[in-house]
PDB file of C-alpha atoms in Angstrom:
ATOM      1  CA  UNK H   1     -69.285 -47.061 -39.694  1.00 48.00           C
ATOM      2  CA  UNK H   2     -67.002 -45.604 -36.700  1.00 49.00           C
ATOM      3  CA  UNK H   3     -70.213 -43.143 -36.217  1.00 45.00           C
ATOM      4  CA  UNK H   4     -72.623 -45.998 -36.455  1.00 45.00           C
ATOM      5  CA  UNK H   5     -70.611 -47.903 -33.163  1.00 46.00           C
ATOM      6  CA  UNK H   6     -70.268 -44.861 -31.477  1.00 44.00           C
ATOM      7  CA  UNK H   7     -73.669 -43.967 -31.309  1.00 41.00           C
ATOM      8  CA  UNK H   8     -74.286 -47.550 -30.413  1.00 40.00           C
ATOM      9  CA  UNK H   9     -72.381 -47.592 -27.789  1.00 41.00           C
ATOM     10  CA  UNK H  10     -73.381 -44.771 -26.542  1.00 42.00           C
ATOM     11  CA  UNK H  11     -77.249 -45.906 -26.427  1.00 41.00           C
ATOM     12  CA  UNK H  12     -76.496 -48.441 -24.648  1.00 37.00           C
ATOM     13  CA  UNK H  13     -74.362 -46.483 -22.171  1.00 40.00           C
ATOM     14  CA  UNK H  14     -77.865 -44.201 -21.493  1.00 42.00           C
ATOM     15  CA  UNK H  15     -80.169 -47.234 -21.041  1.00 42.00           C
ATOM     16  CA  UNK H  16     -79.180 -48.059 -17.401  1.00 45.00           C
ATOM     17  CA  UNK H  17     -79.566 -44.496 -16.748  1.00 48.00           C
ATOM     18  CA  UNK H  18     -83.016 -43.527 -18.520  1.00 49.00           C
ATOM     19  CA  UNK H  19     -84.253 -47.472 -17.325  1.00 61.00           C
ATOM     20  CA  UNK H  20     -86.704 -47.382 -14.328  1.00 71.00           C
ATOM     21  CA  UNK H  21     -85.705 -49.322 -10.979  1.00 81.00           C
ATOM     22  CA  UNK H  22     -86.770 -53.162 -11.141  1.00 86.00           C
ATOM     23  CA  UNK H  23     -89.466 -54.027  -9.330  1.00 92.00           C
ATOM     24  CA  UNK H  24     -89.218 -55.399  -5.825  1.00 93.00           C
ATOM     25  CA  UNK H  25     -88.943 -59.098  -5.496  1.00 90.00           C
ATOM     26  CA  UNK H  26     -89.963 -59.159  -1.663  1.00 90.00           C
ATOM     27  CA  UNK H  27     -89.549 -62.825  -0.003  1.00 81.00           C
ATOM     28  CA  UNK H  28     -90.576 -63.062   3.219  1.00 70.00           C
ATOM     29  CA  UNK H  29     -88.013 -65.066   4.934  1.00 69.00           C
ATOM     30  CA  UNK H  30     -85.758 -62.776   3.974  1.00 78.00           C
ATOM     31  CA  UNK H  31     -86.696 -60.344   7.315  1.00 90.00           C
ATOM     32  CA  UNK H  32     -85.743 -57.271   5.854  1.00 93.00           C
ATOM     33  CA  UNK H  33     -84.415 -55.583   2.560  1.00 94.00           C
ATOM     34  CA  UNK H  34     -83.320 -52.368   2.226  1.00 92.00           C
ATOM     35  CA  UNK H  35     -84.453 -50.456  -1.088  1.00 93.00           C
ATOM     36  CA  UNK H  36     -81.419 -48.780  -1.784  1.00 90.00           C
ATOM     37  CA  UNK H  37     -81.048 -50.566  -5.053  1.00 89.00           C
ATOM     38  CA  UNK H  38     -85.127 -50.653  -5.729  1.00 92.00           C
ATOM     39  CA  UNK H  39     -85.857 -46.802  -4.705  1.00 94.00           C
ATOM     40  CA  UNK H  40     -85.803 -43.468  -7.575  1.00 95.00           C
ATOM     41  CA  UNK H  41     -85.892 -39.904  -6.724  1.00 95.00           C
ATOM     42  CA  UNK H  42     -87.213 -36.592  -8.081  1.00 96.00           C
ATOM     43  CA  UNK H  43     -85.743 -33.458  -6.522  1.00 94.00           C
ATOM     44  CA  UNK H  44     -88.630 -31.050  -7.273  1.00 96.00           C
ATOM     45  CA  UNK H  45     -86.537 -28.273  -7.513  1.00 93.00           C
ATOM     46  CA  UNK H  46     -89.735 -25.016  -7.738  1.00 93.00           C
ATOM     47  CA  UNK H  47     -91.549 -27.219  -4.382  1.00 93.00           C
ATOM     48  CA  UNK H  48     -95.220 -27.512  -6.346  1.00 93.00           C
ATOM     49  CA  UNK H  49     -95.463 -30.704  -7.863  1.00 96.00           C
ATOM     50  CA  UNK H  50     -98.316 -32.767  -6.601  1.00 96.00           C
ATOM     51  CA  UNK H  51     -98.911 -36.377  -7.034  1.00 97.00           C
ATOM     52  CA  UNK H  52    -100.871 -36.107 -10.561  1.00 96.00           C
ATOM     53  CA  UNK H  53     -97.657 -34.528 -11.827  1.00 97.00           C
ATOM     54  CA  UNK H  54     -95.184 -37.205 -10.366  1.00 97.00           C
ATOM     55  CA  UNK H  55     -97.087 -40.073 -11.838  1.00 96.00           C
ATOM     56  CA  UNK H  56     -96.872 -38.375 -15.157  1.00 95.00           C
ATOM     57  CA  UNK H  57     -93.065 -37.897 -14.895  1.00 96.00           C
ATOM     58  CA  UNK H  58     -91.385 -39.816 -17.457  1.00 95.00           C
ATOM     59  CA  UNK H  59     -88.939 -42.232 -16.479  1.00 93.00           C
ATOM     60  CA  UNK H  60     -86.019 -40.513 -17.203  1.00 93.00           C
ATOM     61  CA  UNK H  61     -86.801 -37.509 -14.681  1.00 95.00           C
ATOM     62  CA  UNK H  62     -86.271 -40.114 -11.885  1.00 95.00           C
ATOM     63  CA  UNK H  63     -82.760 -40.869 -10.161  1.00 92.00           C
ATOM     64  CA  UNK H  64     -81.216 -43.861  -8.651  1.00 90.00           C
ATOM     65  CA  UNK H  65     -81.358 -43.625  -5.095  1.00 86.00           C
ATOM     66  CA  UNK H  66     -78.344 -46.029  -4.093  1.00 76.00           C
ATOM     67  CA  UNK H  67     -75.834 -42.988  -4.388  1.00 61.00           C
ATOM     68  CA  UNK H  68     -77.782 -40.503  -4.131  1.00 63.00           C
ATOM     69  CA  UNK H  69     -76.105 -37.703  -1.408  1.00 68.00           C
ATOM     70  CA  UNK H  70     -78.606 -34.623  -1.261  1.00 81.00           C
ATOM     71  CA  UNK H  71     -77.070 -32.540   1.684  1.00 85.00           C
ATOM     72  CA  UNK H  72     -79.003 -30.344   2.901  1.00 90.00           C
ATOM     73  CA  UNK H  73     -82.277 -29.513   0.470  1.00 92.00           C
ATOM     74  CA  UNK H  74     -85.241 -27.873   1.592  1.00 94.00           C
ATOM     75  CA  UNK H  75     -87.602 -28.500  -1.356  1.00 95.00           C
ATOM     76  CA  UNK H  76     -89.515 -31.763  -1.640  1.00 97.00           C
ATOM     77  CA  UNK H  77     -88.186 -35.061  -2.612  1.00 97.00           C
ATOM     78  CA  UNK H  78     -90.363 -37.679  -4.622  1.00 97.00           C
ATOM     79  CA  UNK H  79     -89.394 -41.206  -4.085  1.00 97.00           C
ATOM     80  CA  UNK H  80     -91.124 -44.351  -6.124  1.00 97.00           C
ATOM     81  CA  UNK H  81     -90.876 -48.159  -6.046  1.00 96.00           C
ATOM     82  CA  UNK H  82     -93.285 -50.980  -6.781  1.00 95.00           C
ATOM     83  CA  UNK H  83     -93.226 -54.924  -6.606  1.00 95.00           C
ATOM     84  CA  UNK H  84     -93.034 -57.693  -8.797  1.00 92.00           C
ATOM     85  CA  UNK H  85     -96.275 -59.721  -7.726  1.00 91.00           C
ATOM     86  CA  UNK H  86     -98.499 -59.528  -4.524  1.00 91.00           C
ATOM     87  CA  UNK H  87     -97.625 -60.061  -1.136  1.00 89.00           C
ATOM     88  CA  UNK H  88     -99.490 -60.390   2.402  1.00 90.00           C
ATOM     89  CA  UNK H  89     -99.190 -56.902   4.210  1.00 93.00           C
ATOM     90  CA  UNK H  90     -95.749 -55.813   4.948  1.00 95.00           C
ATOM     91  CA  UNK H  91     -93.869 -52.468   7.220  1.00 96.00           C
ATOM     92  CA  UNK H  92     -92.346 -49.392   5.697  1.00 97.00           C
ATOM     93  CA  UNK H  93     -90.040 -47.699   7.703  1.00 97.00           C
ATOM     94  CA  UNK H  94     -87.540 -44.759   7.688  1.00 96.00           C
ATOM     95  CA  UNK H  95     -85.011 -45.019   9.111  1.00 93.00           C
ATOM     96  CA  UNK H  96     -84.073 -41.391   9.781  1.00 94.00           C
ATOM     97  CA  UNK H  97     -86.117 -40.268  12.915  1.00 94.00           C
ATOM     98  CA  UNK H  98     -84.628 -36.414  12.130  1.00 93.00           C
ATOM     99  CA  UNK H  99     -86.779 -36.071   8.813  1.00 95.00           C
ATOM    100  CA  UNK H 100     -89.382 -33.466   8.786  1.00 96.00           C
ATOM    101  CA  UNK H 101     -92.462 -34.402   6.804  1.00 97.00           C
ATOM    102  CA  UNK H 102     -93.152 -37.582   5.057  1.00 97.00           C
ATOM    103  CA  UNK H 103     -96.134 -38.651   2.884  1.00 97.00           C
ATOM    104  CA  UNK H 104     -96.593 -42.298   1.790  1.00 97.00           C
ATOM    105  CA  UNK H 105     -99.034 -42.676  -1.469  1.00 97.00           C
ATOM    106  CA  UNK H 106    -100.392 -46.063  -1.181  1.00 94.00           C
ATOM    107  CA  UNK H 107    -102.223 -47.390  -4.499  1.00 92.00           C
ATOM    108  CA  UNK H 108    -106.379 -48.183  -3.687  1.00 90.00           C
ATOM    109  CA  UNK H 109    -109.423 -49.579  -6.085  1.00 86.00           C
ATOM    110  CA  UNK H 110    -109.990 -45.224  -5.682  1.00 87.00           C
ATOM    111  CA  UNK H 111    -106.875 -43.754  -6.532  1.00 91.00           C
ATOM    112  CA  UNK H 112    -103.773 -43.527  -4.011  1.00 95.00           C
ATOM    113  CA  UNK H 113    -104.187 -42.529  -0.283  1.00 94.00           C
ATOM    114  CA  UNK H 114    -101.744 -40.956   1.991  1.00 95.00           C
ATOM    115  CA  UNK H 115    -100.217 -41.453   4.830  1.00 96.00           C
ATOM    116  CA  UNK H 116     -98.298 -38.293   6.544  1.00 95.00           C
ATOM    117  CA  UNK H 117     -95.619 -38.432   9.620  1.00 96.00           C
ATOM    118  CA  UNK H 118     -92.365 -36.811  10.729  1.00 95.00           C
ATOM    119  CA  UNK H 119     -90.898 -35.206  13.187  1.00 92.00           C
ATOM    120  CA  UNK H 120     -92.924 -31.708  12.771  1.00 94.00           C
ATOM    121  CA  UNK H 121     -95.981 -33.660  13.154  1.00 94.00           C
ATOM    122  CA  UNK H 122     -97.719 -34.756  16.015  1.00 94.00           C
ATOM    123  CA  UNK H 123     -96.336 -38.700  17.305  1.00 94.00           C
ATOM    124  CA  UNK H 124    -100.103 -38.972  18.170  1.00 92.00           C
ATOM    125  CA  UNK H 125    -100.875 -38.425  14.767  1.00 92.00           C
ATOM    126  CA  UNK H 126     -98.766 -41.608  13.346  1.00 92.00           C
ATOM    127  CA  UNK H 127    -100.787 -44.650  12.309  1.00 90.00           C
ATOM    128  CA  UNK H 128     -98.001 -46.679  13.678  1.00 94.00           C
ATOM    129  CA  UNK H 129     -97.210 -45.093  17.265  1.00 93.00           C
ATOM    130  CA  UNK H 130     -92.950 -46.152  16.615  1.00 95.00           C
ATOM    131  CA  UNK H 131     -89.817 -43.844  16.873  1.00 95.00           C
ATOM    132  CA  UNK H 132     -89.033 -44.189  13.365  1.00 96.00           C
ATOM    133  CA  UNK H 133     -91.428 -43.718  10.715  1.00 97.00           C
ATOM    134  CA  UNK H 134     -93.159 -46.396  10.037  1.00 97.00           C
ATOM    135  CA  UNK H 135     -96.417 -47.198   7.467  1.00 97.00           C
ATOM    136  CA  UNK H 136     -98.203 -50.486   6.615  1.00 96.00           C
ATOM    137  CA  UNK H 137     -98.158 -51.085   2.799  1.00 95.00           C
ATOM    138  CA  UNK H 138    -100.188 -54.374   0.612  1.00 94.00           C
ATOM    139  CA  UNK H 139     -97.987 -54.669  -2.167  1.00 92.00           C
ATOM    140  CA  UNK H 140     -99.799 -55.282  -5.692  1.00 90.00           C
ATOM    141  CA  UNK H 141     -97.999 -56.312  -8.593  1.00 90.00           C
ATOM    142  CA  UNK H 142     -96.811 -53.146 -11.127  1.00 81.00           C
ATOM    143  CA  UNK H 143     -98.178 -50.242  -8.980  1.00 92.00           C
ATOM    144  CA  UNK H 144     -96.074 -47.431  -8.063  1.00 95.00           C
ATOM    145  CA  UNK H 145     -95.705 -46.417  -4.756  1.00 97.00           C
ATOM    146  CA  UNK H 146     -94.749 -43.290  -4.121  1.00 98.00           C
ATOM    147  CA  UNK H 147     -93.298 -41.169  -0.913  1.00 98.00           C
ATOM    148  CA  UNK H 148     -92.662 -36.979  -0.472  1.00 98.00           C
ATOM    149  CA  UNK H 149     -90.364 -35.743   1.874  1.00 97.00           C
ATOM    150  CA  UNK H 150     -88.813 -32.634   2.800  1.00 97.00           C
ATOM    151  CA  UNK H 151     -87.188 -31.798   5.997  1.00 95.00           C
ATOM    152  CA  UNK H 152     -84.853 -28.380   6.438  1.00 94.00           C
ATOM    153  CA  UNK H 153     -82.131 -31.124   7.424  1.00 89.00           C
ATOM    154  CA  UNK H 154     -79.965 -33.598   6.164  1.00 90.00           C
ATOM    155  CA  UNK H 155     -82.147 -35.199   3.610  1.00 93.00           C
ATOM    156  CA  UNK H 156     -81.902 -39.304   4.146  1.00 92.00           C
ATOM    157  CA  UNK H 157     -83.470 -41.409   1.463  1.00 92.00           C
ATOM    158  CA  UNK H 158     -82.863 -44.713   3.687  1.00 91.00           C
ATOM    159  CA  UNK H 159     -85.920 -47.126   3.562  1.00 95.00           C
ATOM    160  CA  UNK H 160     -86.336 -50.826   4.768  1.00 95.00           C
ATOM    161  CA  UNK H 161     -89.189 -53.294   4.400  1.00 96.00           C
ATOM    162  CA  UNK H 162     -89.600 -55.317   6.950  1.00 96.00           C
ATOM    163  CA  UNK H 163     -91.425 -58.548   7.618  1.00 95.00           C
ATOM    164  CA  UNK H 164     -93.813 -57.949  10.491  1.00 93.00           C
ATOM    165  CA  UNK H 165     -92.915 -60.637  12.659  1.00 92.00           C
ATOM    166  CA  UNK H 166     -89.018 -59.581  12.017  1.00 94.00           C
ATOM    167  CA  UNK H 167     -89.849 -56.321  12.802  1.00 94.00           C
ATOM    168  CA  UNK H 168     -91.538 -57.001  16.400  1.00 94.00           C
ATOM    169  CA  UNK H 169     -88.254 -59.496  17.441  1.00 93.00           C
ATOM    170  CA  UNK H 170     -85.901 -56.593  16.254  1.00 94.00           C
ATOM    171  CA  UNK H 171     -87.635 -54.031  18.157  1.00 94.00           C
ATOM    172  CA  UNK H 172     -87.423 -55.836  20.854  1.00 94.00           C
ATOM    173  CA  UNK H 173     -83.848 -56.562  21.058  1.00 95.00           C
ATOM    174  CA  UNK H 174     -83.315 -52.725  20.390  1.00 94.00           C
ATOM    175  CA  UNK H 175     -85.125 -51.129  22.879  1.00 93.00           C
ATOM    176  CA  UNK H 176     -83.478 -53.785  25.430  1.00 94.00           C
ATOM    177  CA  UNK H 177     -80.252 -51.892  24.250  1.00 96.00           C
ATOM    178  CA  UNK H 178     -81.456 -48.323  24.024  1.00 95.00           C
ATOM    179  CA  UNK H 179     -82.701 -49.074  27.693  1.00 95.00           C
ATOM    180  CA  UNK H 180     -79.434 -50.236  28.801  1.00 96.00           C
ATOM    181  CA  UNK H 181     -77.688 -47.205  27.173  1.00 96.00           C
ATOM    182  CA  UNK H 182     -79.895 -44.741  28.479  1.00 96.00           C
ATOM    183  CA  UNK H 183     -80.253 -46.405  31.778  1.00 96.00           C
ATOM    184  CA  UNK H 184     -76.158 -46.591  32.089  1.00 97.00           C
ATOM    185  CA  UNK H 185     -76.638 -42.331  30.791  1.00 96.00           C
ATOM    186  CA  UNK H 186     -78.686 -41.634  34.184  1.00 96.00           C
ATOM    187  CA  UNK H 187     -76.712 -43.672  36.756  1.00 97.00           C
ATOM    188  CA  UNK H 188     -73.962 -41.725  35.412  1.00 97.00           C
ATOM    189  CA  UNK H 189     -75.623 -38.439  35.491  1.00 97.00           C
ATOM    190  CA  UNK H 190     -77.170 -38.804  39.161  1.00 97.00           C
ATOM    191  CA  UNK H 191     -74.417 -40.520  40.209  1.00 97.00           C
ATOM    192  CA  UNK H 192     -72.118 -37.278  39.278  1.00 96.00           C
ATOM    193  CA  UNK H 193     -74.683 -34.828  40.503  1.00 96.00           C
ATOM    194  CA  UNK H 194     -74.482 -36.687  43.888  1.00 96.00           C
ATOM    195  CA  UNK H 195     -70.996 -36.235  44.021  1.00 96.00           C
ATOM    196  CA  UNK H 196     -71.006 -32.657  43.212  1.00 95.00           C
ATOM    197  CA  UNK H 197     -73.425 -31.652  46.370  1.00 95.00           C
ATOM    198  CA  UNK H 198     -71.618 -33.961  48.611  1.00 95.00           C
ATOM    199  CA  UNK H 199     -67.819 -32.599  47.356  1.00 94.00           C
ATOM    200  CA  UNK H 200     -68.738 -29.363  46.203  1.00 90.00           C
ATOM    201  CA  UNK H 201     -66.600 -29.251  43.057  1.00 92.00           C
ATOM    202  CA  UNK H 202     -67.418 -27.560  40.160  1.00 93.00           C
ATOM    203  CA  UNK H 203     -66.099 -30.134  37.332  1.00 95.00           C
ATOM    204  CA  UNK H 204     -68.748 -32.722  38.323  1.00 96.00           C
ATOM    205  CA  UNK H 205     -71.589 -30.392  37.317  1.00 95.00           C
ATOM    206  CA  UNK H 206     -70.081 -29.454  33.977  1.00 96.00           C
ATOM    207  CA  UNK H 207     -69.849 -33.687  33.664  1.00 96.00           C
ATOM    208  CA  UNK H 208     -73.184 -33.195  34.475  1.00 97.00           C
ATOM    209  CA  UNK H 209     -74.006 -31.045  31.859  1.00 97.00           C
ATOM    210  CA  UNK H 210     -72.250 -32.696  29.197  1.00 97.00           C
ATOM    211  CA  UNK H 211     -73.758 -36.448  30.057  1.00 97.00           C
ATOM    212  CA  UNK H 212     -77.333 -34.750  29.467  1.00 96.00           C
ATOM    213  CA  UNK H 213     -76.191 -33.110  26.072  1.00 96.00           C
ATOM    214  CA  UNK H 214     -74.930 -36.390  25.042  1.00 96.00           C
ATOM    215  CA  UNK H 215     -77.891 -38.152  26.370  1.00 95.00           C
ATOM    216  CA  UNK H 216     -80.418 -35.156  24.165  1.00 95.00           C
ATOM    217  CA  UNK H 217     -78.202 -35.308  20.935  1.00 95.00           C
ATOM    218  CA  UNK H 218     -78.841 -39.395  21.481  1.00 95.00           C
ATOM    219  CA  UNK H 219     -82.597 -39.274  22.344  1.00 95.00           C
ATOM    220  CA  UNK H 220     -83.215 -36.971  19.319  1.00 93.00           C
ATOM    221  CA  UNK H 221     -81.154 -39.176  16.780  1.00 93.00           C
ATOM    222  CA  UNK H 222     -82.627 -42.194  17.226  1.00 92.00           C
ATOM    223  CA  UNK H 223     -86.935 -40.857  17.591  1.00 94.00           C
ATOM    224  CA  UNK H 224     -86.708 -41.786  21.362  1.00 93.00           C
ATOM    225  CA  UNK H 225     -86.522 -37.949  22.722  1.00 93.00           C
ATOM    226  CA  UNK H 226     -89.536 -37.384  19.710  1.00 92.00           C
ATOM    227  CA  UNK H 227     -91.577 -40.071  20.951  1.00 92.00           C
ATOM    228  CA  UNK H 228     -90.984 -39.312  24.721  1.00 91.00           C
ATOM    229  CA  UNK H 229     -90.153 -36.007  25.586  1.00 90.00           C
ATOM    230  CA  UNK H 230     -91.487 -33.503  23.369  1.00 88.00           C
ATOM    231  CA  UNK H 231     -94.213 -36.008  20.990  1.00 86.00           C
ATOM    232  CA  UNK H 232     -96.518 -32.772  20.067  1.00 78.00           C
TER     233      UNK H 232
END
C-alpha cells in the first residue's frame, strides 16, 4: 500500500513535466503577452533535426521555456506554441536583436512555411524591415507553431505577441527615446572632440573614444547599429 502511494505520487509529480504548454489564449486588448509561460524548447544537441523530425517529437522531449537559461549553445534550438481558437493576424517578435539565425514555421492549407531573419542575414531580407525580429503570424486553433534558432551567442528564448496597433504606438514612443539617447551620445561626442582641437588635451579624445564604444555596444544591443550601419 506504501508502494501503491508512492508511485502515485510520484505520477503525478511527472505530469506537469511530461504535459505540453497550454495553448495560447490571445485577447486582443491585452496589447502584448509575453510567451514565457506558453513557449517549449528542444536543444537539438547533434544540429540535424529538421522540421519533419520536430513535429514527430513526443511531448516529453520538449522543455518549459519560462526558466530555461541556455548560456552560450551553438547548436539549434526548437521552440513550439499554438493557440486556443483563431484570431485576426497578429506580430511575432524577438526580442533579442543579437541572435543569429531565426526560422519561423507558420502552419498553411500546404504544410508549414518559413520565415528566416537574424542578425547574419541580410535586414533587406526581413519581411518586416524592424530592428528586432519581427514575423506576422494568423493564429488557428490547435496548430503548432514552431521557431529554430541558433546564434554562436547568448541564446535568448524571449518572445512577445503583440497586437498590431500596440505595436505601432510602442514603437513610436521608443524610437522617440532611442533618438533622444543617441542624439544626447553625439552632442556629447562632438561636443568633446571640439574641445580637444581647440585645448589640445589628450583626455578629451580618449572621452571621445569611449562615448563612441558606448554608443556601438548600444547601437548593436538594441538592432539599431544592425539596421543602420552595417544592414548587409
Amino acid at each position: 500500500m506504501k508502494l501503491c502511494s508512492i508511485l502515485t505520487a510520484y505520477t503525478l509529480f511527472l505530469i506537469p513535466i511530461f504535459s505540453a504548454a497550454p495553448p495560447i489564449e490571445w485577447e486582443r486588448k491585452t496589447g502584448s503577452l509575453d510567451l514565457a509561460d506558453s513557449l517549449e524548447y528542444y536543444a537539438d544537441e547533434k544540429g540535424d533535426a529538421t522540421l519533419e523530425h520536430i513535429r514527430k517529437l513526443p511531448d516529453a522531449a520538449f522543455q518549459p521555456t519560462k526558466k530555461a537559461n541556455l548560456g552560450f549553445f551553438t547548436k539549434p534550438v526548437w521552440l513550439r506554441f499554438r493557440f486556443a481558437y483563431a484570431v485576426e493576424r497578429i506580430l511575432l517578435r524577438h526580442e533579442y536583436a543579437m541572435t543569429d539565425f531565426l526560422t519561423l514555421y507558420h502552419p498553411e492549407p500546404k504544410g508549414y512555411h518559413g520565415d528566416s531573419a537574424g542578425d547574419m542575414l541580410p535586414f533587406k531580407e526581413r519581411a518586416i524591415k524592424h530592428r528586432l525580429m519581427s514575423f506576422w503570424i494568423t493564429p488557428e486553433p490547435d496548430h503548432w507553431f514552431y521557431l529554430r534558432l541558433q546564434t554562436n551567442g547568448s541564446v535568448n528564448l524571449a518572445f512577445t505577441l503583440l497586437d498590431p496597433t500596440y505595436a505601432m504606438e510602442s514603437d513610436n514612443i521608443s524610437q522617440y527615446f532611442l533618438g533622444l539617447f543617441f542624439g544626447t551620445i553625439f552632442v556629447m561626442f562632438f561636443y568633446n572632440l571640439f574641445l580637444f582641437f581647440s585645448l589640445r588635451e589628450p583626455a578629451y579624445i580618449f572621452y571621445c573614444l569611449y562615448i563612441a564604444g558606448f554608443a556601438f555596444m548600444a547601437g548593436t544591443l538594441n538592432g539599431i547599429a544592425y539596421q543602420f550601419v552595417w544592414p548587409d
